[in-house]
Coordinates of C-alpha atoms in Angstrom, one line a residue:
M937 CA 0.0 0.0 0.0
D938 CA 1.3 3.4 -1.0
L939 CA 0.4 5.9 1.8
E940 CA 1.1 8.9 -0.3
T941 CA -1.2 7.7 -3.0
T942 CA -4.1 7.1 -0.6
F943 CA -3.5 9.9 1.9
G944 CA -1.4 12.4 0.0
R945 CA 1.5 12.1 2.4
S946 CA 3.6 9.6 4.4
Q947 CA 2.8 9.0 8.1
P948 CA -0.8 10.1 7.9
I949 CA -3.0 11.0 10.8
V950 CA -6.5 9.5 10.7
G951 CA -9.0 11.2 12.9
M952 CA -12.0 9.3 14.2
V953 CA -15.6 10.2 13.7
H954 CA -17.2 8.3 16.6
L955 CA -20.9 8.1 15.8
D956 CA -23.5 8.6 18.5
P957 CA -25.8 5.6 19.0
L958 CA -27.6 4.7 15.8
P959 CA -31.3 3.8 15.4
G960 CA -31.8 0.3 17.0
A961 CA -29.0 0.7 19.5
P962 CA -30.0 0.6 23.2
K963 CA -28.7 4.2 23.8
F964 CA -30.2 5.8 20.7
D965 CA -32.0 9.0 21.7
G966 CA -34.4 9.1 18.8
D967 CA -32.7 12.0 17.1
R968 CA -31.7 10.6 13.7
A969 CA -30.8 14.0 12.2
G970 CA -28.7 14.8 15.3
V971 CA -26.5 11.8 14.7
I972 CA -25.7 13.0 11.2
E973 CA -25.1 16.6 12.2
R974 CA -22.8 15.6 15.0
A975 CA -20.9 13.4 12.5
R976 CA -20.6 16.3 10.1
A977 CA -19.4 18.7 12.8
D978 CA -16.8 16.3 14.0
A979 CA -15.5 15.7 10.5
R980 CA -15.3 19.5 9.9
A981 CA -13.3 20.0 13.1
L982 CA -11.0 17.2 12.2
E983 CA -10.4 18.6 8.7
A984 CA -9.9 22.1 10.0
G985 CA -7.5 20.7 12.6
G986 CA -5.3 19.3 9.9
V987 CA -5.8 15.5 9.9
D988 CA -5.0 13.6 6.7
A989 CA -8.1 11.3 6.7
V990 CA -11.2 10.5 8.8
M991 CA -12.7 7.2 9.8
V992 CA -16.4 6.7 10.6
E993 CA -17.2 4.2 13.3
N994 CA -20.5 3.2 15.0
F995 CA -18.8 3.8 18.4
G996 CA -22.1 4.4 20.2
D997 CA -23.8 1.1 19.3
A998 CA -22.6 -1.0 22.3
P999 CA -23.2 -3.8 23.0
F1000 CA -21.9 -4.7 19.6
Y1001 CA -23.0 -7.5 17.2
P1002 CA -19.9 -9.8 16.8
D1003 CA -19.8 -10.1 13.0
D1004 CA -23.1 -9.6 11.2
V1005 CA -24.9 -6.3 11.9
P1006 CA -28.6 -5.9 10.9
K1007 CA -29.4 -4.2 7.7
H1008 CA -30.6 -1.1 9.4
V1009 CA -27.1 -0.6 10.9
V1010 CA -25.6 -0.9 7.4
A1011 CA -28.1 1.7 6.2
S1012 CA -27.4 4.1 9.0
M1013 CA -23.6 3.7 8.6
T1014 CA -24.0 4.4 4.8
H1015 CA -26.0 7.5 5.6
A1016 CA -23.5 8.8 8.1
A1017 CA -20.4 7.9 6.1
G1018 CA -21.9 9.4 3.0
A1019 CA -22.6 12.6 4.9
V1020 CA -19.0 12.8 6.2
A1021 CA -17.6 12.1 2.7
D1022 CA -19.8 15.0 1.4
E1023 CA -18.7 17.3 4.2
V1024 CA -14.9 17.0 3.9
D1025 CA -12.3 16.9 1.2
L1026 CA -10.3 14.0 2.8
P1027 CA -10.0 10.3 2.4
V1028 CA -12.7 8.4 4.3
G1029 CA -12.5 5.1 6.1
V1030 CA -15.2 2.9 7.6
N1031 CA -15.2 0.6 10.6
V1032 CA -18.5 -1.3 11.4
L1033 CA -18.1 -2.7 14.9
R1034 CA -17.5 -5.2 16.1
N1035 CA -16.2 -7.1 13.1
D1036 CA -18.5 -6.9 10.1
A1037 CA -16.1 -6.7 7.2
A1038 CA -18.8 -7.4 4.7
A1039 CA -20.7 -4.3 5.9
D1040 CA -17.4 -2.3 5.8
L1041 CA -17.0 -3.2 2.2
A1042 CA -20.6 -2.5 1.3
V1043 CA -20.6 0.9 3.0
A1044 CA -17.2 1.9 1.7
Q1045 CA -18.2 0.9 -1.9
A1046 CA -21.4 2.9 -1.6
V1047 CA -19.9 6.2 -0.4
G1048 CA -16.5 6.0 -2.2
A1049 CA -14.4 5.4 0.9
E1050 CA -10.8 4.7 0.5
F1051 CA -10.1 2.3 3.4
M1052 CA -11.7 0.1 6.1
R1053 CA -10.7 -1.3 9.4
V1054 CA -11.2 -5.0 10.3
N1055 CA -10.6 -5.8 14.0
V1056 CA -10.1 -9.6 13.5
H1057 CA -9.1 -10.4 9.9
T1058 CA -7.3 -13.7 10.4
G1059 CA -7.3 -16.2 13.4
A1060 CA -9.8 -15.8 16.3
R1061 CA -10.1 -13.7 19.4
V1062 CA -12.1 -13.8 22.6
A1063 CA -14.1 -10.5 23.2
D1064 CA -17.1 -9.4 25.1
Q1065 CA -19.1 -10.6 22.1
G1066 CA -17.7 -14.1 22.5
I1067 CA -15.4 -15.7 20.1
I1068 CA -14.8 -13.6 17.0
E1069 CA -13.3 -15.3 13.9
G1070 CA -11.5 -13.7 11.1
K1071 CA -13.0 -14.1 7.6
A1072 CA -10.3 -12.9 5.4
Y1073 CA -11.2 -15.6 2.9
E1074 CA -14.6 -14.0 2.5
T1075 CA -13.6 -10.3 2.8
M1076 CA -10.9 -10.4 0.1
R1077 CA -12.9 -12.4 -2.3
E1078 CA -15.9 -10.0 -1.9
R1079 CA -13.6 -7.1 -2.5
E1080 CA -12.4 -8.7 -5.7
R1081 CA -16.0 -9.5 -6.7
L1082 CA -17.2 -6.0 -6.2
G1083 CA -14.1 -4.5 -7.8
A1084 CA -13.8 -2.2 -4.7
D1085 CA -10.7 -0.1 -4.5
V1086 CA -10.8 -0.2 -0.7
A1087 CA -7.7 -0.8 1.4
V1088 CA -8.1 -3.2 4.3
F1089 CA -6.5 -2.2 7.6
A1090 CA -6.3 -5.3 9.8
D1091 CA -5.7 -5.2 13.5
H1092 CA -3.0 -7.3 15.2
D1093 CA -3.8 -8.3 18.8
V1094 CA -6.8 -6.0 18.7
K1095 CA -8.0 -4.0 21.7
H1096 CA -10.9 -5.2 23.9
S1097 CA -10.0 -8.9 23.2
A1098 CA -7.6 -11.7 24.1
P1099 CA -5.9 -14.3 22.0
I1100 CA -7.1 -17.9 21.9
A1101 CA -3.8 -19.4 20.7
A1102 CA -0.7 -19.5 22.8
D1103 CA 1.6 -16.5 23.0
D1104 CA 4.3 -18.0 20.8
F1105 CA 1.8 -17.9 17.9
T1106 CA 1.8 -14.1 18.0
A1107 CA 4.6 -13.6 15.5
E1108 CA 3.0 -15.9 13.0
S1109 CA -0.4 -14.3 13.4
F1110 CA 1.1 -11.0 12.6
A1111 CA 2.5 -12.3 9.4
D1112 CA -0.7 -14.2 8.5
N1113 CA -2.7 -10.9 8.4
V1114 CA -0.6 -9.9 5.5
E1115 CA 0.8 -13.0 3.8
R1116 CA -2.3 -15.1 4.0
G1117 CA -5.0 -12.5 4.8
L1118 CA -3.6 -10.1 2.2
A1119 CA -4.3 -7.0 4.4
D1120 CA -3.0 -3.7 3.1
A1121 CA -2.0 -2.3 6.4
T1122 CA -1.6 -3.5 10.0
V1123 CA -2.9 -1.8 13.1
V1124 CA -1.4 -2.2 16.6
S1125 CA -3.4 -0.8 19.6
G1126 CA -3.5 -0.8 23.4
M1127 CA -5.8 -2.8 25.6
G1128 CA -8.8 -0.6 24.9
T1129 CA -10.1 2.6 23.3
G1130 CA -7.9 5.5 24.4
H1131 CA -5.3 3.2 26.0
A1132 CA -1.7 3.7 24.9
V1133 CA 0.1 1.0 22.9
D1134 CA 2.9 -0.7 24.7
R1135 CA 6.1 0.7 23.1
E1136 CA 7.9 -2.6 23.3
E1137 CA 5.0 -4.3 21.6
L1138 CA 5.0 -1.7 18.9
Q1139 CA 8.7 -2.2 18.3
R1140 CA 8.2 -6.0 18.3
A1141 CA 5.6 -5.5 15.5
A1142 CA 8.0 -3.4 13.5
D1143 CA 10.7 -6.0 14.1
R1144 CA 8.3 -8.8 13.0
R1145 CA 7.5 -6.9 9.8
E1146 CA 11.2 -6.8 9.0
E1147 CA 11.8 -10.4 10.1
F1148 CA 9.1 -11.6 7.7
G1149 CA 10.0 -9.2 4.9
L1150 CA 6.5 -7.7 4.9
D1151 CA 6.0 -4.6 2.7
V1152 CA 3.0 -3.2 4.7
P1153 CA 2.4 0.0 6.6
L1154 CA 2.2 -0.2 10.4
F1155 CA -0.4 2.0 12.2
V1156 CA -1.0 2.7 15.9
G1157 CA -4.8 2.5 16.6
S1158 CA -5.3 3.8 20.1
G1159 CA -3.9 6.0 22.9
V1160 CA -2.0 8.4 20.6
S1161 CA -1.7 11.9 22.1
A1162 CA 0.1 15.2 21.3
D1163 CA 2.7 14.2 23.9
T1164 CA 3.4 10.7 22.4
V1165 CA 2.7 11.1 18.7
G1166 CA 6.3 12.0 17.9
E1167 CA 7.8 9.0 19.6
I1168 CA 5.2 6.7 18.0
L1169 CA 5.9 8.0 14.5
S1170 CA 9.5 7.3 15.0
I1171 CA 8.5 3.6 14.6
A1172 CA 5.0 3.6 13.0
D1173 CA 3.9 4.7 9.5
G1174 CA 0.7 6.4 10.7
V1175 CA -1.7 6.8 13.5
I1176 CA -5.5 6.5 14.1
V1177 CA -6.6 9.0 16.8
G1178 CA -9.9 9.4 18.5
T1179 CA -10.0 10.2 22.3
A1180 CA -7.0 12.6 22.3
L1181 CA -8.8 14.9 19.8
K1182 CA -12.0 15.3 21.8
S1183 CA -13.1 18.3 23.8
G1184 CA -13.3 16.3 27.0
S1185 CA -11.8 13.1 28.3
A1186 CA -14.4 10.7 26.9
S1187 CA -14.1 9.1 23.5
G1188 CA -17.7 10.0 22.8
D1189 CA -17.2 13.8 23.3
P1190 CA -17.2 16.2 20.4
V1191 CA -14.0 16.7 18.4
S1192 CA -12.0 19.7 19.4
E1193 CA -10.4 21.6 16.5
E1194 CA -7.8 23.1 18.9
R1195 CA -6.7 19.8 20.3
T1196 CA -6.5 18.3 16.8
R1197 CA -4.3 21.2 15.7
E1198 CA -2.0 20.6 18.7
L1199 CA -1.6 16.9 17.9
V1200 CA -1.0 17.5 14.2
A1201 CA 1.6 20.2 15.0
A1202 CA 3.4 17.8 17.3
A1203 CA 3.4 15.1 14.5
D1204 CA 4.7 17.6 12.0
E1205 CA 7.8 18.1 14.1
V1206 CA 8.9 14.6 13.2
R1207 CA 7.1 13.8 10.0
E1208 CA 8.8 13.9 6.6

């Protein structure tokens, strides 16, 4: 994957548009128009703050379906992602939680998104939804069938989950995402949303990439802040940022243009 082709620069910063609960979710407040306007506002703030791309995620829909969301969720995600794509002049990504890669592809294809994130692409993990199994064999064939020019960002050792296999399988699972799952980029994250990635684990991921001779970008997908982004980008090829760009301390708070500018400025001190 060529980052400059997709994002217009190396070491891109992807800002998160965390959607409020969608219709059908337990915490949906009945205001459909409000969900879309909030998404538009967050996207505008991210663009004004200088991020290189945005990713739309149904963050407010907990508890999440494991791997097959209902059709109304796909429809709502398409509406929201389309509104964001119309609002900003930036590459757009999609992540349908918890792990519906088929929905990712459908939404991305419909709105012209450039990339998607899949939490479990190969192997299997234990999460609060139970056992989640990767379906790379379906995802990549469906992408080919649709002729969708959508890059697949696959998590390694994804947050809010635990491995089923023994720890000594970790290195092989990292390679499997790319060599056998054909992922276009790999994402390393901390233990949960907003939690910093372990620096040693990030370095191990970079070392594994070199060990296996993998030509794939390495992103950090949680816990990035203005204080840490420089150090992270000394190892990683890009970051996905949500919580640190919010006006408050919670991931569901509105995006702050000021805090976004601060993080982008810190990244620009080390970026090429």
